[in-house]
Short mmCIF file of C-alpha atoms and ligand atoms in Angstrom, two decimals:
data_model
loop_
_atom_site.label_atom_id
_atom_site.label_comp_id
_atom_site.label_asym_id
_atom_site.label_seq_id
_atom_site.Cartn_x
_atom_site.Cartn_y
_atom_site.Cartn_z
CA MET A 28 68.85 -14.97 -152.43
CA ASN A 29 71.90 -13.43 -150.14
CA ALA A 30 70.89 -12.75 -146.85
CA SER A 31 72.34 -11.85 -143.61
CA PHE A 32 71.10 -12.73 -139.63
CA VAL A 33 72.73 -10.76 -136.93
CA LEU A 34 71.58 -13.57 -134.26
CA LEU A 35 71.76 -12.25 -130.40
CA PRO A 36 71.71 -15.07 -128.28
CA GLY A 37 71.42 -13.16 -124.72
CA ASP A 38 71.31 -14.67 -121.74
CA GLY A 39 69.93 -18.21 -119.86
CA ILE A 40 68.31 -19.96 -122.17
CA GLY A 41 68.76 -17.66 -125.00
CA PRO A 42 72.32 -19.30 -126.69
CA GLU A 43 70.40 -23.11 -126.71
CA VAL A 44 66.97 -21.65 -128.19
CA THR A 45 69.26 -19.10 -130.94
CA GLU A 46 71.17 -22.63 -131.52
CA ALA A 47 68.33 -24.70 -132.71
CA ALA A 48 67.40 -21.61 -134.95
CA TYR A 49 70.28 -21.00 -136.15
CA ARG A 50 70.31 -24.92 -137.51
CA VAL A 51 66.69 -24.70 -138.73
CA LEU A 52 67.76 -22.03 -140.84
CA VAL A 53 71.06 -23.05 -142.31
CA ALA A 54 68.51 -26.22 -143.42
CA VAL A 55 66.22 -24.09 -145.07
CA GLY A 56 69.47 -22.14 -147.04
CA ARG A 57 70.30 -25.31 -147.96
CA ARG A 58 67.30 -27.19 -148.71
CA PHE A 59 65.84 -23.53 -150.83
CA GLY A 60 69.26 -22.34 -152.00
CA HIS A 61 70.18 -19.31 -150.62
CA GLU A 62 73.09 -18.22 -149.21
CA PHE A 63 72.45 -17.28 -145.52
CA HIS A 64 75.21 -15.76 -143.30
CA PHE A 65 74.92 -15.15 -140.27
CA ASP A 66 77.02 -13.07 -137.49
CA SER A 67 76.66 -13.70 -133.63
CA ARG A 68 76.87 -10.57 -131.41
CA PRO A 69 76.54 -9.73 -127.41
CA MET A 70 73.55 -8.21 -125.91
CA GLY A 71 71.78 -7.86 -122.60
CA GLY A 72 74.08 -9.49 -119.56
CA VAL A 73 76.13 -10.95 -121.32
CA ALA A 74 77.56 -7.82 -123.19
CA ILE A 75 77.15 -5.88 -119.32
CA ASP A 76 79.79 -8.41 -118.24
CA GLU A 77 82.08 -7.54 -121.09
CA TYR A 78 81.22 -4.31 -122.48
CA GLY A 79 79.38 -2.21 -119.26
CA ASP A 80 76.90 -2.06 -121.63
CA PRO A 81 73.72 -4.21 -122.41
CA LEU A 82 73.67 -2.78 -126.01
CA PRO A 83 77.51 -2.22 -127.59
CA GLN A 84 78.00 0.40 -130.46
CA SER A 85 79.60 -2.74 -132.56
CA THR A 86 75.91 -5.14 -131.90
CA LEU A 87 73.60 -1.60 -133.00
CA ASP A 88 75.79 -1.47 -135.91
CA ALA A 89 75.55 -5.37 -136.78
CA CYS A 90 72.04 -4.88 -135.87
CA ARG A 91 71.43 -2.05 -138.83
CA GLU A 92 73.39 -3.81 -141.29
CA ALA A 93 71.39 -6.86 -140.97
CA ASP A 94 68.23 -8.31 -143.10
CA ALA A 95 67.07 -9.88 -139.89
CA ILE A 96 68.05 -10.24 -136.44
CA ILE A 97 66.81 -12.79 -134.39
CA LEU A 98 66.97 -12.67 -130.62
CA GLY A 99 67.25 -15.24 -127.78
CA ALA A 100 66.39 -13.54 -124.27
CA VAL A 101 67.73 -11.30 -121.98
CA GLY A 102 68.04 -11.13 -118.12
CA GLY A 103 68.67 -12.91 -114.97
CA PRO A 104 69.19 -12.48 -111.65
CA GLN A 105 72.67 -11.58 -111.32
CA TRP A 106 71.58 -8.32 -113.35
CA ASP A 107 68.67 -7.47 -110.92
CA ASP A 108 70.70 -5.01 -108.48
CA PRO A 109 67.85 -2.08 -108.57
CA ASN A 110 71.25 0.18 -108.26
CA ALA A 111 72.68 -0.84 -111.16
CA LYS A 112 73.80 1.47 -113.73
CA THR A 113 72.20 -0.38 -116.41
CA ARG A 114 69.73 -3.54 -116.81
CA PRO A 115 69.77 -5.96 -120.06
CA GLU A 116 66.21 -4.97 -120.94
CA ALA A 117 67.37 -1.61 -121.43
CA GLY A 118 69.77 -2.92 -124.48
CA LEU A 119 66.01 -4.23 -125.91
CA LEU A 120 64.56 -1.13 -125.36
CA THR A 121 67.35 0.75 -127.27
CA LEU A 122 67.74 -1.81 -129.84
CA ARG A 123 63.35 -1.37 -130.45
CA LYS A 124 63.75 2.63 -130.36
CA GLU A 125 66.85 2.65 -132.55
CA LEU A 126 65.41 1.04 -135.53
CA GLY A 127 62.59 2.21 -135.22
CA LEU A 128 60.86 -0.85 -134.71
CA PHE A 129 57.00 0.41 -133.90
CA ALA A 130 54.94 -3.07 -134.43
CA ASN A 131 55.51 -5.85 -131.96
CA LEU A 132 53.15 -8.59 -133.80
CA ARG A 133 52.36 -11.63 -131.71
CA PRO A 134 50.28 -14.19 -132.68
CA ILE A 135 48.75 -16.56 -130.13
CA THR A 136 47.88 -19.71 -132.19
CA ALA A 137 46.30 -23.11 -130.36
CA HIS A 138 48.02 -25.83 -132.00
CA ALA A 139 45.81 -27.98 -132.45
CA GLN A 140 48.26 -31.04 -131.05
CA LEU A 141 48.76 -29.21 -127.42
CA ILE A 142 45.08 -28.52 -127.11
CA GLU A 143 45.56 -30.64 -123.64
CA ALA A 144 48.87 -28.31 -122.15
CA SER A 145 46.08 -25.55 -122.49
CA PRO A 146 44.93 -24.20 -118.77
CA LEU A 147 41.57 -23.76 -120.97
CA ARG A 148 38.67 -26.08 -121.50
CA ARG A 149 39.56 -27.61 -125.13
CA ASP A 150 35.43 -25.94 -126.05
CA LEU A 151 36.81 -22.49 -125.30
CA ILE A 152 40.72 -23.16 -126.68
CA GLU A 153 40.28 -25.36 -129.78
CA GLY A 154 40.67 -23.04 -133.09
CA VAL A 155 42.12 -19.54 -131.12
CA ASP A 156 44.35 -17.42 -133.60
CA ILE A 157 44.98 -13.95 -132.31
CA LEU A 158 47.11 -11.57 -134.29
CA PHE A 159 48.34 -9.04 -131.49
CA PHE A 160 49.58 -5.27 -132.93
CA ARG A 161 51.33 -3.75 -129.62
CA GLU A 162 52.57 -0.20 -130.17
CA LEU A 163 55.86 -1.06 -129.34
CA THR A 164 58.31 2.83 -129.21
CA GLY A 165 55.84 5.09 -127.94
CA GLY A 166 53.72 4.78 -124.63
CA ILE A 167 54.25 4.54 -121.40
CA TYR A 168 57.42 2.92 -122.20
CA PHE A 169 59.26 5.99 -123.63
CA GLY A 170 57.12 9.19 -121.98
CA ASP A 171 58.62 11.58 -119.75
CA SER A 172 59.80 9.97 -116.41
CA SER A 173 61.25 11.69 -112.83
CA LEU A 174 61.58 10.81 -109.46
CA SER A 175 61.41 14.05 -106.81
CA ASP A 176 64.60 15.21 -105.24
CA ASP A 177 63.62 13.64 -102.07
CA GLY A 178 62.71 10.41 -103.58
CA ARG A 179 59.13 10.00 -102.11
CA VAL A 180 57.14 10.47 -105.60
CA ALA A 181 57.58 9.13 -109.24
CA THR A 182 56.14 9.92 -112.69
CA SER A 183 56.03 8.07 -115.59
CA VAL A 184 54.22 9.41 -118.68
CA MET A 185 51.68 8.01 -121.03
CA ARG A 186 52.32 9.81 -124.48
CA TYR A 187 50.72 9.08 -127.76
CA SER A 188 50.93 11.21 -130.61
CA VAL A 189 48.75 10.88 -134.00
CA GLY A 190 50.83 9.93 -135.84
CA GLU A 191 52.39 7.28 -134.03
CA ILE A 192 48.61 5.92 -133.28
CA GLU A 193 47.95 6.28 -137.26
CA ARG A 194 51.05 4.09 -138.36
CA ILE A 195 50.25 0.55 -135.98
CA VAL A 196 46.64 0.95 -136.55
CA ARG A 197 46.85 1.02 -140.47
CA MET A 198 49.19 -1.71 -140.47
CA ALA A 199 47.05 -4.06 -138.13
CA ALA A 200 44.54 -3.23 -140.81
CA GLN A 201 45.98 -4.51 -143.44
CA ALA A 202 46.72 -7.43 -141.37
CA ALA A 203 43.08 -8.27 -140.74
CA ARG A 204 42.36 -7.53 -144.58
CA ASN A 205 45.16 -10.79 -145.22
CA ARG A 206 43.37 -12.74 -142.79
CA ARG A 207 39.17 -12.60 -140.94
CA ASN A 208 38.93 -9.03 -141.37
CA LYS A 209 38.22 -8.26 -137.92
CA LEU A 210 39.90 -5.35 -136.14
CA THR A 211 40.05 -4.57 -132.65
CA SER A 212 41.35 -1.75 -130.57
CA VAL A 213 42.09 -1.91 -127.22
CA ASP A 214 42.11 1.17 -125.13
CA LYS A 215 41.27 2.51 -121.89
CA ALA A 216 39.10 5.92 -123.31
CA ASN A 217 36.95 5.79 -120.33
CA VAL A 218 39.38 6.94 -118.05
CA LEU A 219 42.87 8.41 -120.17
CA GLU A 220 42.68 11.13 -122.27
CA VAL A 221 45.64 9.51 -124.35
CA SER A 222 43.95 6.50 -124.75
CA ARG A 223 40.67 8.77 -125.97
CA LEU A 224 43.25 10.20 -128.56
CA TRP A 225 43.96 6.40 -129.38
CA ARG A 226 40.44 5.93 -130.02
CA ARG A 227 39.40 9.10 -132.02
CA VAL A 228 42.17 8.66 -134.35
CA ALA A 229 42.01 4.43 -134.97
CA SER A 230 38.16 5.33 -135.53
CA ARG A 231 38.89 7.86 -137.85
CA VAL A 232 41.15 5.33 -139.98
CA MET A 233 39.08 2.34 -140.07
CA THR A 234 35.86 4.68 -141.04
CA GLU A 235 38.17 5.92 -144.05
CA GLU A 236 40.47 3.95 -144.74
CA PHE A 237 39.57 0.70 -144.08
CA PRO A 238 35.46 0.60 -143.97
CA ASP A 239 36.06 -3.00 -145.37
CA VAL A 240 37.18 -4.52 -142.17
CA ASP A 241 35.10 -5.40 -139.06
CA TYR A 242 35.62 -2.65 -136.50
CA GLU A 243 35.44 -2.86 -132.41
CA VAL A 244 36.93 -1.18 -129.91
CA VAL A 245 37.29 -3.02 -126.21
CA LEU A 246 38.37 -1.58 -123.09
CA VAL A 247 41.52 -3.02 -121.36
CA ASP A 248 40.39 -4.28 -118.50
CA ALA A 249 37.23 -6.37 -120.21
CA MET A 250 39.86 -7.22 -122.84
CA ALA A 251 41.66 -9.63 -119.89
CA MET A 252 38.06 -10.97 -118.93
CA HIS A 253 37.41 -11.42 -122.90
CA LEU A 254 40.85 -13.11 -124.04
CA ILE A 255 39.95 -15.73 -121.31
CA SER A 256 36.14 -16.23 -121.48
CA ARG A 257 35.79 -15.77 -125.23
CA PRO A 258 39.26 -15.96 -127.03
CA ARG A 259 37.88 -17.42 -130.16
CA ASP A 260 36.04 -14.19 -130.90
CA PHE A 261 39.07 -12.11 -131.88
CA ASP A 262 41.01 -12.10 -134.93
CA VAL A 263 43.14 -8.87 -135.04
CA VAL A 264 44.07 -7.53 -131.93
CA VAL A 265 45.64 -3.27 -131.76
CA THR A 266 46.88 -1.60 -128.63
CA GLY A 267 49.56 0.53 -126.89
CA ASN A 268 53.03 -0.29 -125.50
CA LEU A 269 51.99 -1.00 -122.02
CA PHE A 270 48.55 -2.57 -122.20
CA GLY A 271 50.15 -4.55 -125.13
CA ASP A 272 52.61 -6.44 -122.79
CA ILE A 273 50.26 -7.31 -120.15
CA LEU A 274 47.36 -9.12 -122.27
CA THR A 275 50.15 -10.75 -124.68
CA ASP A 276 51.65 -12.17 -121.59
CA GLU A 277 47.97 -13.23 -120.37
CA GLY A 278 47.45 -14.42 -124.11
CA SER A 279 50.48 -16.48 -124.33
CA MET A 280 49.10 -18.42 -121.55
CA LEU A 281 45.99 -20.06 -123.87
CA PRO A 282 48.23 -22.27 -125.92
CA GLY A 283 49.46 -24.11 -122.52
CA SER A 284 53.16 -23.36 -122.75
CA LEU A 285 54.93 -19.96 -123.54
CA GLY A 286 57.69 -21.84 -125.12
CA MET A 287 55.20 -21.85 -128.44
CA LEU A 288 55.06 -18.13 -129.25
CA PRO A 289 57.17 -16.30 -131.30
CA SER A 290 56.89 -12.19 -131.81
CA ALA A 291 58.08 -9.92 -134.75
CA SER A 292 59.09 -6.64 -133.91
CA LEU A 293 58.89 -4.81 -137.61
CA GLY A 294 59.43 -0.79 -138.89
CA GLU A 295 59.09 1.14 -141.86
CA THR A 296 61.82 -0.48 -143.03
CA GLN A 297 64.53 -3.19 -142.73
CA PRO A 298 65.76 -5.16 -140.34
CA GLY A 299 62.92 -6.52 -138.52
CA LEU A 300 63.90 -8.43 -134.95
CA TYR A 301 62.31 -11.48 -134.11
CA GLU A 302 62.31 -13.14 -130.82
CA PRO A 303 60.16 -15.76 -128.64
CA ILE A 304 58.03 -14.13 -126.32
CA HIS A 305 59.41 -16.18 -123.62
CA GLY A 306 62.15 -15.16 -121.21
CA SER A 307 65.89 -16.14 -120.40
CA ALA A 308 64.36 -18.39 -117.40
CA PRO A 309 67.69 -18.73 -116.13
CA ASP A 310 66.66 -21.39 -113.86
CA ILE A 311 66.56 -24.30 -116.42
CA ALA A 312 69.33 -22.78 -118.47
CA GLY A 313 72.31 -24.44 -119.99
CA GLU A 314 70.31 -27.72 -119.15
CA ASP A 315 68.73 -28.98 -122.51
CA LEU A 316 65.59 -28.43 -121.47
CA ALA A 317 64.26 -25.39 -122.97
CA ASN A 318 61.63 -25.22 -125.58
CA PRO A 319 63.24 -23.94 -128.92
CA LEU A 320 60.04 -23.82 -131.11
CA ALA A 321 59.43 -20.50 -130.38
CA THR A 322 62.57 -19.15 -132.01
CA ILE A 323 62.16 -21.40 -134.24
CA LEU A 324 58.91 -20.40 -135.32
CA ALA A 325 60.82 -16.58 -134.41
CA ALA A 326 63.11 -17.35 -137.56
CA ALA A 327 59.88 -18.41 -139.78
CA MET A 328 58.75 -15.01 -139.44
CA ALA A 329 61.69 -13.77 -140.30
CA LEU A 330 61.67 -15.25 -143.61
CA ARG A 331 58.18 -14.11 -144.08
CA HIS A 332 58.32 -10.56 -143.10
CA SER A 333 62.08 -9.59 -143.46
CA LEU A 334 63.60 -11.24 -146.73
CA GLY A 335 59.66 -12.17 -148.09
CA LEU A 336 60.41 -15.57 -148.26
CA GLU A 337 56.92 -17.29 -147.81
CA THR A 338 57.05 -20.43 -148.96
CA GLU A 339 60.02 -21.05 -146.99
CA ALA A 340 58.06 -19.72 -143.80
CA ALA A 341 55.66 -21.96 -144.34
CA ALA A 342 58.31 -24.79 -144.75
CA VAL A 343 59.40 -24.01 -141.37
CA GLU A 344 56.01 -23.84 -139.97
CA ALA A 345 55.14 -27.35 -141.76
CA ALA A 346 57.91 -28.78 -140.07
CA VAL A 347 57.13 -27.40 -136.50
CA ASP A 348 53.45 -29.42 -137.01
CA VAL A 349 55.19 -33.09 -138.28
CA VAL A 350 57.69 -32.99 -135.52
CA LEU A 351 54.34 -32.09 -132.33
CA ASP A 352 52.42 -34.52 -135.09
CA SER A 353 55.45 -37.73 -134.27
CA GLY A 354 54.72 -36.85 -130.71
CA MET A 355 58.03 -35.38 -129.76
CA ARG A 356 57.51 -32.97 -126.42
CA THR A 357 59.79 -31.27 -124.67
CA LYS A 358 59.24 -30.56 -121.23
CA ASP A 359 57.29 -27.61 -120.79
CA ILE A 360 54.87 -29.24 -123.32
CA ALA A 361 55.11 -33.18 -122.23
CA GLY A 362 52.30 -33.12 -119.75
CA GLY A 363 54.44 -35.04 -117.62
CA GLY A 364 55.40 -37.78 -119.86
CA LYS A 365 58.40 -38.70 -122.15
CA PHE A 366 60.53 -35.40 -123.48
CA PHE A 367 63.54 -34.69 -125.58
CA GLY A 368 66.22 -31.63 -125.01
CA THR A 369 66.48 -28.41 -127.02
CA GLU A 370 69.15 -29.49 -128.94
CA ALA A 371 66.83 -33.25 -129.94
CA MET A 372 63.77 -30.78 -130.87
CA GLY A 373 65.45 -28.27 -132.88
CA ASP A 374 67.35 -31.09 -134.78
CA ALA A 375 64.02 -32.57 -135.80
CA VAL A 376 62.79 -29.42 -137.15
CA ALA A 377 65.54 -29.21 -139.61
CA THR A 378 65.61 -32.65 -140.45
CA ALA A 379 62.11 -31.71 -141.72
CA VAL A 380 62.76 -28.62 -143.42
CA SER A 381 65.10 -30.91 -145.07
CA THR A 382 62.96 -33.61 -146.61
C1 IPM B 1 58.74 -7.98 -123.68
C2 IPM B 1 59.41 -7.83 -122.75
C3 IPM B 1 60.14 -6.24 -122.25
C4 IPM B 1 58.93 -5.58 -122.62
C5 IPM B 1 61.23 -6.11 -120.90
C6 IPM B 1 61.93 -7.04 -121.45
C7 IPM B 1 61.51 -4.75 -121.46
O1 IPM B 1 58.33 -7.88 -121.13
O2 IPM B 1 58.99 -8.04 -124.52
O3 IPM B 1 57.22 -7.70 -123.69
O4 IPM B 1 58.63 -5.10 -121.20
O5 IPM B 1 59.18 -4.73 -123.44
MN1 MN B 2 56.28 -8.27 -121.57
#
């Protein structure tokens, strides 16, 4: 197969982890006989420095043409000035919106080899396998917002339409059918009108179109507790933009390190955007200390969801397991023991893919 990837290395540790994922994809192309093309483009803080824009038009155009986009991370203290005209994060939000990437898939998986790295007791974390569907192009992130003339009152509106709720619930329910057939919808329907609409629409879609899928609703504050007290009870979870942002950061702590978790952002059409959940970690940037596995696993999601290459995706995931089984660890998951660098870890996965 012929496929083209746009790489958006971004800021901080982004370039290092993207390079590792790139090498793994090259190994996949070689082993399975695919022609993969790669095009690297500036985005985030580096693009602000170079073009005064976190998402230059040429980067957006290249993304539209690609089959899949791999993003490292954006942001850093040098672009944190609250008075700045634009921020690296704005580029990411525009990219999501422009490409119509309304569904953000965030799997929270407890890798058996890393149970000891989890802050939870073994009996709570073992076997945890949750797939979050976070709505990504609506809600309070994109509702009207304003600041009064005197600067003393601000508003941000949380808004959802029936159509926006239906499409994300459908996508999540489909995914549940291919897993353990359970869907949890998270809202704040005891307080927010927008959540009452969310709940009515979600419940109707589930009753009419997915009567075979186990369905429950949970309030977001309770969900924050259940994620810690009984994470194994959840299979697929669907929720809005802000609740999903917060709950997936909480969930990302369960497996022990943020450095292991990939995510995929999908729309009705291609390309999808694939990135690690972690940020740009400017404190360790350029030191060969970052864990590249999240970005490598994100590349596996790209093979699966954008290119339909299930065997190849599974091969990358199996290669990550081989490397973890061999005892190789980056610093974040080494528990104070011996650790390897970003490059060595990524190359070990590329080698495991090749054999
Ligand atoms: C995320 C990030 C972004 C978000 C920021 C960087 C805009 O936290 O992908 O979860 O809030 O969506
Ligand atoms: Mn976030």
